Coordinates of C-alpha atoms in Angstrom, one line a residue:
X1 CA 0.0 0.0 0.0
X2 CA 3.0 2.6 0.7
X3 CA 4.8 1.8 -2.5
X4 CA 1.0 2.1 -4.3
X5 CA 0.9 6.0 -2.3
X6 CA 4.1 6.9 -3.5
X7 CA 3.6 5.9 -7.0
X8 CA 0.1 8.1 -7.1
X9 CA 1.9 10.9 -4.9
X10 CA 4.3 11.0 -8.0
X11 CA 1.9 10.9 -10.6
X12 CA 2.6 7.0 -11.8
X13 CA -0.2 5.8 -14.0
X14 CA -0.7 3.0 -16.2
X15 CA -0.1 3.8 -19.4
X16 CA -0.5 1.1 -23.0
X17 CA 1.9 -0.8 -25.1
X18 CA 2.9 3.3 -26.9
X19 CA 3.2 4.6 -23.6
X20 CA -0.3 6.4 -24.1
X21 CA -2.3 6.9 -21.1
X22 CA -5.7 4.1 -20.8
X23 CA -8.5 6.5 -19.2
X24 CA -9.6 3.5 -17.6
X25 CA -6.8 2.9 -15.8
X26 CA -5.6 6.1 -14.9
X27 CA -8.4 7.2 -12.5
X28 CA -6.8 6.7 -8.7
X29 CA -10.1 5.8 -6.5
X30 CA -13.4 7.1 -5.5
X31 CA -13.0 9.3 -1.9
X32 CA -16.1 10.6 -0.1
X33 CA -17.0 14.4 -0.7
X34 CA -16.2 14.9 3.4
X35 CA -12.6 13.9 2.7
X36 CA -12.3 16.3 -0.2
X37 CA -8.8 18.7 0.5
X38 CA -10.0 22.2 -1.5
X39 CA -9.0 25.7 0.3
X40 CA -9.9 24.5 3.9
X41 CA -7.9 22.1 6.5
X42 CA -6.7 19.0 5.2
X43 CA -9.0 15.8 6.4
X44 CA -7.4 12.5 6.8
X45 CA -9.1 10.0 3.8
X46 CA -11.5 7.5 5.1
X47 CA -10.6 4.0 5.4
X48 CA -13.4 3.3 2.1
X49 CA -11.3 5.7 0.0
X50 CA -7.4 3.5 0.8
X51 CA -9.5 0.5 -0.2
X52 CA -10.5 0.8 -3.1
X53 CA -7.1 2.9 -4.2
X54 CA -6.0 -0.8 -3.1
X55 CA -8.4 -2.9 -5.6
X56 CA -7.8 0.0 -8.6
X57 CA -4.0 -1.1 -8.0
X58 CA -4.4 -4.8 -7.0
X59 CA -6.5 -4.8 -10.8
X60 CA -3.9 -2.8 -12.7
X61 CA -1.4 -5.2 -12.2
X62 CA -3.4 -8.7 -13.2
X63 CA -2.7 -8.0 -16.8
X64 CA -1.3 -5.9 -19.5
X65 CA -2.9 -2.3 -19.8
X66 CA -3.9 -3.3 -23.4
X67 CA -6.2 -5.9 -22.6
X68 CA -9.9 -5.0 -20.9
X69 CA -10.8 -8.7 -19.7
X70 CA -9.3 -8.1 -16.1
X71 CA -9.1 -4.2 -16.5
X72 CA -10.8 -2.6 -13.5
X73 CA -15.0 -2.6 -13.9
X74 CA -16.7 0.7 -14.0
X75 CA -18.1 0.6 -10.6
X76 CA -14.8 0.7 -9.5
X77 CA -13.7 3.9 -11.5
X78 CA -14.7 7.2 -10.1
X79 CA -16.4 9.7 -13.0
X80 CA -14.3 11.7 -14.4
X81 CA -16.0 14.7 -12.6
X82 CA -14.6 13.1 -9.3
X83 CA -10.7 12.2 -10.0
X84 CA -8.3 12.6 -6.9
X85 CA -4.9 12.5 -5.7
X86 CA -4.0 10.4 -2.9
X87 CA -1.1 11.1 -0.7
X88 CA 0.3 9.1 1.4
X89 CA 0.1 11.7 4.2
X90 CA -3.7 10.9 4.2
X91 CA -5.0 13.7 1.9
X92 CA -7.4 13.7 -1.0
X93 CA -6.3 16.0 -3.9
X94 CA -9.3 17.1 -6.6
X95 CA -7.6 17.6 -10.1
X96 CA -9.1 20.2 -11.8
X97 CA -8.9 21.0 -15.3
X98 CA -9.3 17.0 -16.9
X99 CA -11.3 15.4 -19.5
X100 CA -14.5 16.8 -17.9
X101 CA -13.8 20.0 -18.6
X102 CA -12.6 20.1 -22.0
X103 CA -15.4 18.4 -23.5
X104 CA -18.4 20.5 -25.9
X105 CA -22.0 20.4 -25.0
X106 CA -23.6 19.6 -27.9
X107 CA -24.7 22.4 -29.9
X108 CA -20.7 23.3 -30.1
X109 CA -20.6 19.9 -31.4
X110 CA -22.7 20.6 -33.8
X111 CA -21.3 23.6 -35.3
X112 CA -18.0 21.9 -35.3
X113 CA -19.2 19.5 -37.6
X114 CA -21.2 22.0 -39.7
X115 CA -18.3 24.4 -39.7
X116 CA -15.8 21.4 -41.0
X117 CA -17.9 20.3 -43.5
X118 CA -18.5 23.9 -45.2
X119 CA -16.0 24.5 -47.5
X120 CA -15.1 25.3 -51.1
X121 CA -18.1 22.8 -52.2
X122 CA -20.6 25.3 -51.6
X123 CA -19.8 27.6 -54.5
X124 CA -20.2 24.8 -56.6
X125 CA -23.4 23.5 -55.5
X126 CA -25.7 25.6 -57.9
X127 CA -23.7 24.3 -60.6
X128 CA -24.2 21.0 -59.8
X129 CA -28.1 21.2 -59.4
X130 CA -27.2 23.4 -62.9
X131 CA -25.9 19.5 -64.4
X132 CA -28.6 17.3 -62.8
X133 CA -31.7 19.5 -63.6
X134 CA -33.6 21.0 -61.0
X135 CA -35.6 18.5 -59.3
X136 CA -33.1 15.7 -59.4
X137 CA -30.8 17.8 -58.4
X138 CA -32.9 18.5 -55.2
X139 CA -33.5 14.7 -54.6
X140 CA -29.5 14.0 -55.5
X141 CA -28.7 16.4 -52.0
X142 CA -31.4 14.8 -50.2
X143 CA -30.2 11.5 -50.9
X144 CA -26.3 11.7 -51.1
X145 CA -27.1 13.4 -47.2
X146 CA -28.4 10.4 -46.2
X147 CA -26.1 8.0 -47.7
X148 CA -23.1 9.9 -46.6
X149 CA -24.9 10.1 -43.3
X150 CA -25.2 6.1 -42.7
X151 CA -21.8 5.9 -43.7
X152 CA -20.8 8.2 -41.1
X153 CA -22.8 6.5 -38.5
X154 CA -20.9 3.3 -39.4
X155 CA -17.5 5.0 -38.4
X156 CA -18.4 6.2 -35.4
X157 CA -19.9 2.5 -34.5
X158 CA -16.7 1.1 -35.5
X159 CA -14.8 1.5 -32.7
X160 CA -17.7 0.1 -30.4
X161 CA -17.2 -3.1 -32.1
X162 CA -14.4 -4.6 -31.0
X163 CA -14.1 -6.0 -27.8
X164 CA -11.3 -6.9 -25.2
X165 CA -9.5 -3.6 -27.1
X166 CA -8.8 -0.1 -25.7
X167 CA -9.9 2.1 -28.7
X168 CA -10.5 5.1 -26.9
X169 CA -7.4 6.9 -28.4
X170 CA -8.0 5.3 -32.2
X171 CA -8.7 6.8 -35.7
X172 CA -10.4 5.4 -38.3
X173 CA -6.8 4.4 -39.9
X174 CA -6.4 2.3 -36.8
X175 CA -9.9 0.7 -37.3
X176 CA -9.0 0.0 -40.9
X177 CA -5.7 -1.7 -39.9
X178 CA -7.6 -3.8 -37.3
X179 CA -9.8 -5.7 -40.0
X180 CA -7.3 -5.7 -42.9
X181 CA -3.9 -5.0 -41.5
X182 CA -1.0 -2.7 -42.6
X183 CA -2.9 -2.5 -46.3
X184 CA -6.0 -1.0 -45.0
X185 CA -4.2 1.3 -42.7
X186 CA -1.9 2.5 -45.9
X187 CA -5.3 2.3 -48.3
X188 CA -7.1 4.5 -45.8
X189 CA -4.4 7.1 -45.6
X190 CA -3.4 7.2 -49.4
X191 CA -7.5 8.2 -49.8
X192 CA -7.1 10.7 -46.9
X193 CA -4.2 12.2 -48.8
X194 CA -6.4 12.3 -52.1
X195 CA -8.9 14.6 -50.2
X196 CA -6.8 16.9 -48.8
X197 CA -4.6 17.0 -51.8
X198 CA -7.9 17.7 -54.2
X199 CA -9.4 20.4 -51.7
X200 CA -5.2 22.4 -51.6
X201 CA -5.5 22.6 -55.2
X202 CA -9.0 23.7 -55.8
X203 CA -8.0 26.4 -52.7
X204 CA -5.0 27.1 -55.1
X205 CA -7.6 27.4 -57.7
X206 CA -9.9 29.8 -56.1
X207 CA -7.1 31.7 -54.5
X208 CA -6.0 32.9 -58.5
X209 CA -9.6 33.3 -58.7
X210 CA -10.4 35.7 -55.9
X211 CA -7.1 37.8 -56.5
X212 CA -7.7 38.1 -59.9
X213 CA -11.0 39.5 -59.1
X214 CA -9.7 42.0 -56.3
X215 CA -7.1 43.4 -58.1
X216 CA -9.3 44.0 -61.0
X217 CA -12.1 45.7 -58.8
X218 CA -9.6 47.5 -57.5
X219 CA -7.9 48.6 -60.9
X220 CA -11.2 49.4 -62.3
X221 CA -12.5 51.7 -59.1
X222 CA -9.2 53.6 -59.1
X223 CA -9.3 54.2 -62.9
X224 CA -13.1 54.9 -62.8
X225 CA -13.9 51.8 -65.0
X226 CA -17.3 50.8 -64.9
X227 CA -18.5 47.5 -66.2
X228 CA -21.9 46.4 -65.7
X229 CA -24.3 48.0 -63.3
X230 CA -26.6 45.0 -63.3
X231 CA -26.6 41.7 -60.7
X232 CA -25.5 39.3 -63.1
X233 CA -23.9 41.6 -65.9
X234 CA -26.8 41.4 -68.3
X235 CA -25.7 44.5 -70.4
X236 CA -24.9 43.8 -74.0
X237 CA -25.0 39.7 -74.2
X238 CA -24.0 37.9 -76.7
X239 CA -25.8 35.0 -78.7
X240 CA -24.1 32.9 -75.7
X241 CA -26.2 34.5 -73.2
X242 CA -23.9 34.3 -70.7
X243 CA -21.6 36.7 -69.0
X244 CA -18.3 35.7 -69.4
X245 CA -18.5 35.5 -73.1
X246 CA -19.4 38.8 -73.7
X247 CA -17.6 40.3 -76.6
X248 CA -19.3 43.8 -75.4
X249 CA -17.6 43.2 -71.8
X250 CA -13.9 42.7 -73.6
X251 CA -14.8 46.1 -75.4
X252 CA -15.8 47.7 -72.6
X253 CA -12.5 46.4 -70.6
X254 CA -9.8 46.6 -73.0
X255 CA -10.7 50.1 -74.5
X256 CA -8.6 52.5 -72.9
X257 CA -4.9 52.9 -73.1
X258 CA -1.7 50.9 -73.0
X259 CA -1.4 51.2 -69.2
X260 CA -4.8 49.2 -68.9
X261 CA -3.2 46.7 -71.8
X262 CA 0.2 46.4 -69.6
X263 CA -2.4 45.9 -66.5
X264 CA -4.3 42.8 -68.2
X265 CA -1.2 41.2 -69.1
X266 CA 0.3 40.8 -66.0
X267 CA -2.4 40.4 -63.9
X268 CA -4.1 37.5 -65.7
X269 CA -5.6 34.6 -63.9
X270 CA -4.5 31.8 -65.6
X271 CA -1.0 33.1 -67.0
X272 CA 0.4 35.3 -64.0
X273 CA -1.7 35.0 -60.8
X274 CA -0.7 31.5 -60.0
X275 CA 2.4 32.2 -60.1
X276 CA 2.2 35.3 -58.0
X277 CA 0.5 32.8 -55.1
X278 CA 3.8 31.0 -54.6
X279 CA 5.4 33.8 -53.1
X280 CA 2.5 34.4 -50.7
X281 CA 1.9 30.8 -49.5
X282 CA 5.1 28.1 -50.5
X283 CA 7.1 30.0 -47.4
X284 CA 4.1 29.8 -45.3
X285 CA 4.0 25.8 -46.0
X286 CA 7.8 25.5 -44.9
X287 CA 6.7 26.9 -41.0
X288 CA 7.3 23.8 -38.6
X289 CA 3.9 24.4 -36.6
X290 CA 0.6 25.8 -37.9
X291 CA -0.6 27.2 -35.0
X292 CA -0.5 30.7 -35.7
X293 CA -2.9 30.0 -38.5
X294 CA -5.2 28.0 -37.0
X295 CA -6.5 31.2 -35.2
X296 CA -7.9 32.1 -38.3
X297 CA -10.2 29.5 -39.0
X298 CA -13.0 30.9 -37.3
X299 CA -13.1 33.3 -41.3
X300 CA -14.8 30.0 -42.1
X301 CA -17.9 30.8 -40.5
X302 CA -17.9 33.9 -41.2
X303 CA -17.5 33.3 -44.8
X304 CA -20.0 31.1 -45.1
X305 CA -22.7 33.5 -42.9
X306 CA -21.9 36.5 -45.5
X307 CA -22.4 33.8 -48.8
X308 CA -26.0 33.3 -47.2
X309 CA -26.4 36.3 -46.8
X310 CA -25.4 37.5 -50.1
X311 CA -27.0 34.9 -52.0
X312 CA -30.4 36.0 -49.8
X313 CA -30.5 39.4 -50.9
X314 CA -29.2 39.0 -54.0
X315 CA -32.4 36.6 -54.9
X316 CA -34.6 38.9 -53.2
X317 CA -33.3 41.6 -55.9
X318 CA -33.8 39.2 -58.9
X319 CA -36.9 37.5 -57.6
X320 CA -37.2 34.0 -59.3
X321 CA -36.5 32.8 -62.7
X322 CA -38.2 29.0 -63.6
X323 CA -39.8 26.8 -66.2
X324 CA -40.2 23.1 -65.6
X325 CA -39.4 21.6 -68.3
X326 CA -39.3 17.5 -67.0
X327 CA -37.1 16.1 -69.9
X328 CA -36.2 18.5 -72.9
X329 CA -34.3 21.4 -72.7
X330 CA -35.2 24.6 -73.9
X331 CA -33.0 28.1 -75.2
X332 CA -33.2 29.5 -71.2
X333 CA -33.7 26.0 -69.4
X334 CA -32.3 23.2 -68.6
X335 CA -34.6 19.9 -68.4
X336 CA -35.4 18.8 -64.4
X337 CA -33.8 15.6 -65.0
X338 CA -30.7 15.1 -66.7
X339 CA -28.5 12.3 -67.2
X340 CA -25.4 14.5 -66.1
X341 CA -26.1 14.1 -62.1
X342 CA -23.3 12.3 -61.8
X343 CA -21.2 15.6 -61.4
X344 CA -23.4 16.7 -58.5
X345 CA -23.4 13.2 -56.2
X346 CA -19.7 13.5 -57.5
X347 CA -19.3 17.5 -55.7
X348 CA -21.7 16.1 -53.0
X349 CA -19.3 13.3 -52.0
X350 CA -16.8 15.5 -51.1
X351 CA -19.1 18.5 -49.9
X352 CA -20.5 16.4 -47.1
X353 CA -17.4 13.9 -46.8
X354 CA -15.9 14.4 -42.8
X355 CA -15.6 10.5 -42.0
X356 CA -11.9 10.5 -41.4
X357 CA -12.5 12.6 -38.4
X358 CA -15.5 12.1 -37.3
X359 CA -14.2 9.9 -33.9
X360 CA -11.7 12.6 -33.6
X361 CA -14.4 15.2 -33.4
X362 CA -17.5 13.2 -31.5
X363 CA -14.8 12.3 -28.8
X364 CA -14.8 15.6 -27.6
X365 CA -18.8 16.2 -27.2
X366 CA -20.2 16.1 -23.7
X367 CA -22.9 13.5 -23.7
X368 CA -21.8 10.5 -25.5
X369 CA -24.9 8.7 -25.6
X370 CA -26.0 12.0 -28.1
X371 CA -23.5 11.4 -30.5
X372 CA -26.0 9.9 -33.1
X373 CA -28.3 12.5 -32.8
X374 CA -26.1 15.0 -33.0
X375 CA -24.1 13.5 -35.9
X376 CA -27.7 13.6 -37.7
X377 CA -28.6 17.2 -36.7
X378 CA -25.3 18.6 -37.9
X379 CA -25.5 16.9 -41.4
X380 CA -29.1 18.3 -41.5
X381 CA -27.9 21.7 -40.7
X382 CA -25.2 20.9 -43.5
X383 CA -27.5 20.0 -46.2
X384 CA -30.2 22.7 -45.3
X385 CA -27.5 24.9 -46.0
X386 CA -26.5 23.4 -49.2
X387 CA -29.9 23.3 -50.8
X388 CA -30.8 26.7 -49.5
X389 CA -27.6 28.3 -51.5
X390 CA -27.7 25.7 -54.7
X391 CA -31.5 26.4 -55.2
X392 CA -31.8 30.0 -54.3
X393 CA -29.1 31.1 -57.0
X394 CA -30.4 28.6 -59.4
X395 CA -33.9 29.6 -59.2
X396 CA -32.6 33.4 -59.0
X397 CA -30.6 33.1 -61.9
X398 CA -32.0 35.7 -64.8
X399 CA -33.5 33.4 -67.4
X400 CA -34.1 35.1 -69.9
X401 CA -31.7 36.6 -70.6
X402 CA -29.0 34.6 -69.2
X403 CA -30.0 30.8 -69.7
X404 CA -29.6 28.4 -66.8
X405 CA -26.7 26.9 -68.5
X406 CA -24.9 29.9 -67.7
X407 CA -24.4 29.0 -64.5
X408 CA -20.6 28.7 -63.5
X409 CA -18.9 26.0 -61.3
X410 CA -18.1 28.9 -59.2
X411 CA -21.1 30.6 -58.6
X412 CA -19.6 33.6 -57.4
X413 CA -18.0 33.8 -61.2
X414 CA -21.4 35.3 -62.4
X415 CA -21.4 38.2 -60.8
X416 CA -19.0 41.0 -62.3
X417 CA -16.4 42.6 -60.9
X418 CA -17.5 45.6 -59.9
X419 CA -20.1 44.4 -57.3
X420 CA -19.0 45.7 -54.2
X421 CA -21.0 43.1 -52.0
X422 CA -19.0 40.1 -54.4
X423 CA -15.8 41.9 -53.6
X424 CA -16.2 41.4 -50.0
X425 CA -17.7 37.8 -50.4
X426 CA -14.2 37.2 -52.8
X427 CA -11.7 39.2 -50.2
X428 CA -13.2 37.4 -47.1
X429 CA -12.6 34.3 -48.6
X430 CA -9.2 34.7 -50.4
X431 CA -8.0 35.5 -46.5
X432 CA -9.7 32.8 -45.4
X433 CA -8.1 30.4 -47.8
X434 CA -4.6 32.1 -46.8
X435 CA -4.5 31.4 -44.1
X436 CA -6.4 27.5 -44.0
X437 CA -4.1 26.6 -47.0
X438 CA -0.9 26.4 -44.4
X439 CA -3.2 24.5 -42.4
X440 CA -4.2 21.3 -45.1
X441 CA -0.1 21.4 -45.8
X442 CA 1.2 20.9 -42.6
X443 CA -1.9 17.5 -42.1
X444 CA -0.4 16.2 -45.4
X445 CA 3.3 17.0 -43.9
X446 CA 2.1 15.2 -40.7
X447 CA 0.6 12.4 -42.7
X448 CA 3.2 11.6 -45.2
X449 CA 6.1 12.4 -43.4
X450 CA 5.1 10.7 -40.2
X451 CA 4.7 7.0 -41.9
X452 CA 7.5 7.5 -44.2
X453 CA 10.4 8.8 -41.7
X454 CA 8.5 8.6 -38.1
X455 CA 9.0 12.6 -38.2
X456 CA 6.9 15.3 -39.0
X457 CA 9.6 17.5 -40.2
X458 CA 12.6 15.6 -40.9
X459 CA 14.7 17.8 -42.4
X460 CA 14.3 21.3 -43.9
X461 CA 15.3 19.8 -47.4
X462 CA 12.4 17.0 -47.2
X463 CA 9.8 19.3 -45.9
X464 CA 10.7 21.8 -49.3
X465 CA 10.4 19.0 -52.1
X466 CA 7.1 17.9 -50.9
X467 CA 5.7 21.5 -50.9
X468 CA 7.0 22.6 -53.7
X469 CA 5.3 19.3 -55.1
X470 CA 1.8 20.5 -53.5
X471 CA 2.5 24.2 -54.9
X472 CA 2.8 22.5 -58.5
X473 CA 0.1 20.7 -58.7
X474 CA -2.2 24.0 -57.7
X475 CA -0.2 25.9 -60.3
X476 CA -0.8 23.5 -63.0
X477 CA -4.6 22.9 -62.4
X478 CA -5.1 26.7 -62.1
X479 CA -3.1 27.4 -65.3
X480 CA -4.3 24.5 -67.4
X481 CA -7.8 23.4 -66.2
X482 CA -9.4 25.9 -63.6
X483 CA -12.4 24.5 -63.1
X484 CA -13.0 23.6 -59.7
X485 CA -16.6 21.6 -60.1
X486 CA -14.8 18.9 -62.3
X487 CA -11.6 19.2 -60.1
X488 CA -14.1 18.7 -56.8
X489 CA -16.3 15.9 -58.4
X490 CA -13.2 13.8 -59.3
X491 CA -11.1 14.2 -55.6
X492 CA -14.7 13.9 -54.0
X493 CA -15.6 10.9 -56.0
X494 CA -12.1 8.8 -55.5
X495 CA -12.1 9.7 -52.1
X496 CA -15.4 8.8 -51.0
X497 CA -15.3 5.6 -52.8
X498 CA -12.8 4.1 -50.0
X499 CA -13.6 6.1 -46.9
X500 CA -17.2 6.7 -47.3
X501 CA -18.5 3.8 -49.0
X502 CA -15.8 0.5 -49.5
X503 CA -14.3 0.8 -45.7
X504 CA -17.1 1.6 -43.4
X505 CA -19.4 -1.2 -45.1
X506 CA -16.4 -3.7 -45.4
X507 CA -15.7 -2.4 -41.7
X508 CA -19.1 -3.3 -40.5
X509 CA -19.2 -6.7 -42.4
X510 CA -17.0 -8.1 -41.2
X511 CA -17.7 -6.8 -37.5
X512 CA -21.4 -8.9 -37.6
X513 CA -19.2 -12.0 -39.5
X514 CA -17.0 -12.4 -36.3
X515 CA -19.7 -12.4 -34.3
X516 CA -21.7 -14.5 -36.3
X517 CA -24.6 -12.1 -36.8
X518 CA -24.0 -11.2 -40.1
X519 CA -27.1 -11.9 -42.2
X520 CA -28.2 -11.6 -46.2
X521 CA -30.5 -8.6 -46.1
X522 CA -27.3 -6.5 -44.3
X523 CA -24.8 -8.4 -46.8
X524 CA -27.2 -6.9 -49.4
X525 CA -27.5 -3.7 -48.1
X526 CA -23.5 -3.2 -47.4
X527 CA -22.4 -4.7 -50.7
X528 CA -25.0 -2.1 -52.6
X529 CA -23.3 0.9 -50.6
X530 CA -20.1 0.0 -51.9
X531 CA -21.8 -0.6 -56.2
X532 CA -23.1 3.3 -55.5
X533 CA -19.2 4.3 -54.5
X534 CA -17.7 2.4 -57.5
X535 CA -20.9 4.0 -59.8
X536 CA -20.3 7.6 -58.6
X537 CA -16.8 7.2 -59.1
X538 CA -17.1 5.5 -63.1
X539 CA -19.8 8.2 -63.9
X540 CA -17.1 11.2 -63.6
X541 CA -15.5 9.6 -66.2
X542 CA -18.8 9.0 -68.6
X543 CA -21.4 11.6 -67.8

């Protein structure tokens, strides 16, 4: 019992085979709240409280930390609201400041997921309604929300599944490597670099995008250039019908002197803006911690609060523009269904895909026994917000005179330069991109570097190569083909076909086989998850 004292006096717990600590082992012993030392005199502990430190001990050591058959039952662990200190000089120490107190309550939990799932996707979400037609593009949301949904739900489950393990500190990479070894760990990660790969170059994308568009509003407003007056640039279409094909715009733009000539030929946003990014951001990628930026992401929130509101008033000002037209097209409209949806459930895959850290994030909510429903309420939030902004520019797009095919994979593209309220929607989120951009490089960094060397930075001269790698790719795409729906659809598509559909059904397969309770109608069900995955994935390459 004294050596037992001094080990807890000196903050010995039992830790796993990594050295991690188990939270079920590392809890001292229950003591009565009478014995409880705070600011007042220091009570001797009752004899109940050196007990049961006694069993907690006399448990730890039957057996290895790693294995919960003999690891001490809950009635023996205190809540985590009620963790002590014992010292052998008979005192009872609270700790404040542990697990209880850094977990959410629920709604932050919520808007945790909501805030991680809003990206880039939404500007292309109008588009992809655009490609499926109206109504199916409506029930494509609906449904790819649900889908994506069960999937997630899976995940979360999978760690619940495996007994006689302590998964409390796993990832779903661990999970994978459970069930199919060092292969499925490696698969999992390759398709977790493909995600964050696809979303640093459609940031590097948008990023040439968004400056482009600032400097030009800038250029224009200093040089009293005035380019449209109307919402969507309407003045003086083409046969086209659609804004950025107006040979009356280029007129308009390129009519003054040789200064404005020297102006569009080095700030262009294919030939010269890319280029300009890399002495902004491939410094920024060499930093060894990304802290500082990480203050930053709250500009997600914001950003996305000032699209909704910008796409509210700017449909308020436009009213709204349909025809239902169920299977033929027209000059102005596109048909309701349309055999292109492909594209959208392709942009949706990625737009609602969060299942390689969804354990990560649901570890930190308050109430466990919530995490379902609150899992389900943030994806509803997430695809409310997604059908609000796809079918509010859609439907307010200005048909005639603009047909609905108009519509660009950036939706913020149809708006012309000189609308103030688009400037700030473009400036908020080139700064937000800034500064997350640092932040997906040093997770691929950790990633990579960490399997291949067991370092995150291993040297300066390993750390360079790979960015300047990451920096290339965004160059090229942004130069060669901008065009961020096809570039999100393809990364959304190949990523979601092993982490959102193959794994977590494979993962939840093979779970019931083990146990024997694995039956046809789930084999079914499972095995047509993962035919939707490989389908969304071949139809990016047919539709």
């Amino acid at each position: 019992m004294e050596e037992d004292s001094e080990s807890l006096l000196a903050g010995e717990y039992n830790t796993d085979q990594t050295g991690s600590l188990d939270p079920r082992l590392r809890r001292p012993f229950y003591v009565e709240p009478r014995n409880i030392v705070e600011d007042s005199v220091q009570d001797r502990v009752s004899a109940e409280a050196s007990v049961l430190n006694s069993r907690v001990h006399y448990y730890s050591r039957l057996t290895g930390s790693s294995d919960r058959l003999l690891a001490p039952p809950d009635h023996v662990i205190p809540p985590p609201e009620e963790i002590y200190i014992y010292s052998p000089l008979g005192t009872a120490f609270k700790v404040d400041g542990g697990e209880a107190t850094t977990k959410n309550p629920s709604v932050v939990t919520i808007f945790a997921i909501w805030n991680t799932m809003m990206g880039t996707s939404i500007l292309s979400i109008p588009w992809g309604i655009k490609q499926a037609g109206f109504t199916l593009g409506i029930i494509s949301v609906i449904l790819m929300a649900l889908l994506t949904l069960y999937c997630c739900y899976r995940i979360l489950k999978s760690t619940k599944s495996i007994p006689y393990v302590d998964t409390s500190d796993w990832e779903f990479p661990d999970v994978c490597k459970h069930y199919f070894g060092e292969f499925g760990k490696w698969l999992s990660l390759l398709f977790s670099m493909v995600s964050l790969m696809g979303a640093m170059v459609v940031y590097w994308v948008l990023m040439s995008n968004f400056l482009f568009n600032t400097g030009k509003f800038i250029y224009n407003y200093v040089h009293n250039i005035n380019i449209s007056d109307t919402e969507f640039g309407t003045n003086g279409t083409d046969k086209g019908g659609c804004f950025w094909n107006i040979s009356c715009f280029k007129s308009i733009f390129y009519h003054s002197d040789n200064s404005t000539a020297l102006f569009n030929h080095w700030w262009s946003k294919t030939n010269s803006i890319p280029f300009y990014l890399i002495v902004l951001l491939l410094p920024l990628l060499n930093f060894r911690s990304a802290s500082f930026f990480a203050r930053f992401t709250f500009l997600g929130t914001v950003s996305v609060a000032y699209l909704i509101f910008l796409v509210t008033l700017k449909a308020f000002r436009l009213g709204f523009h349909l025809e239902f037209h169920w299977f033929d097209s027209t000059e102005m409209f596109v048909p309701e269904f349309r055999l292109l949806f492909p594209q959208l459930t392709g942009v949706l895959t990625l737009a609602f895909f969060i299942h390689n850290c969804i354990i990560t994030l649901m570890k930190n909510n308050r109430n466990q026994e919530n995490n379902v429903r609150d899992l389900s309420l943030a994806y509803l939030l997430v695809g409310l917000t997604y059908l609000y902004v796809g079918v509010m520019i859609f439907a307010a797009f200005p048909s005639p005179p603009l047909s609905k095919e108009c519509i660009e994979p950036n939706f913020l593209d149809n708006f012309p330069s000189s609308d103030v309220m688009v400037f700030v929607a473009r400036a908020f989120l080139l700064f937000q991109m800034m500064s997350v951009y640092p932040l997906l490089g040093y997770l691929v960094r950790v990633q990579l570097m960490g399997q291949l060397f067991g370092d995150h930075y291993p040297s300066f001269a390993y750390v360079f190569i790979l960015n300047v790698l990451i920096v290339g790719a965004g160059v090229l795409m942004a130069k060669f083909y901008p065009n961020i729906g096809s570039i999100i659809r393809y990364s959304g598509a190949m990523c979601g076909l092993a982490l959102v559909f193959v794994f977590p059904s494979l993962i939840h397969m093979r779970a019931l086989r083990r146990r024997g309770e694995l039956r046809w109608p789930s084999a079914f069900f499972h095995s047509f998850l993962i035919m939707l995955g490989a389908a969304n994935l071949l139809g990016q390459f047919f539709m």
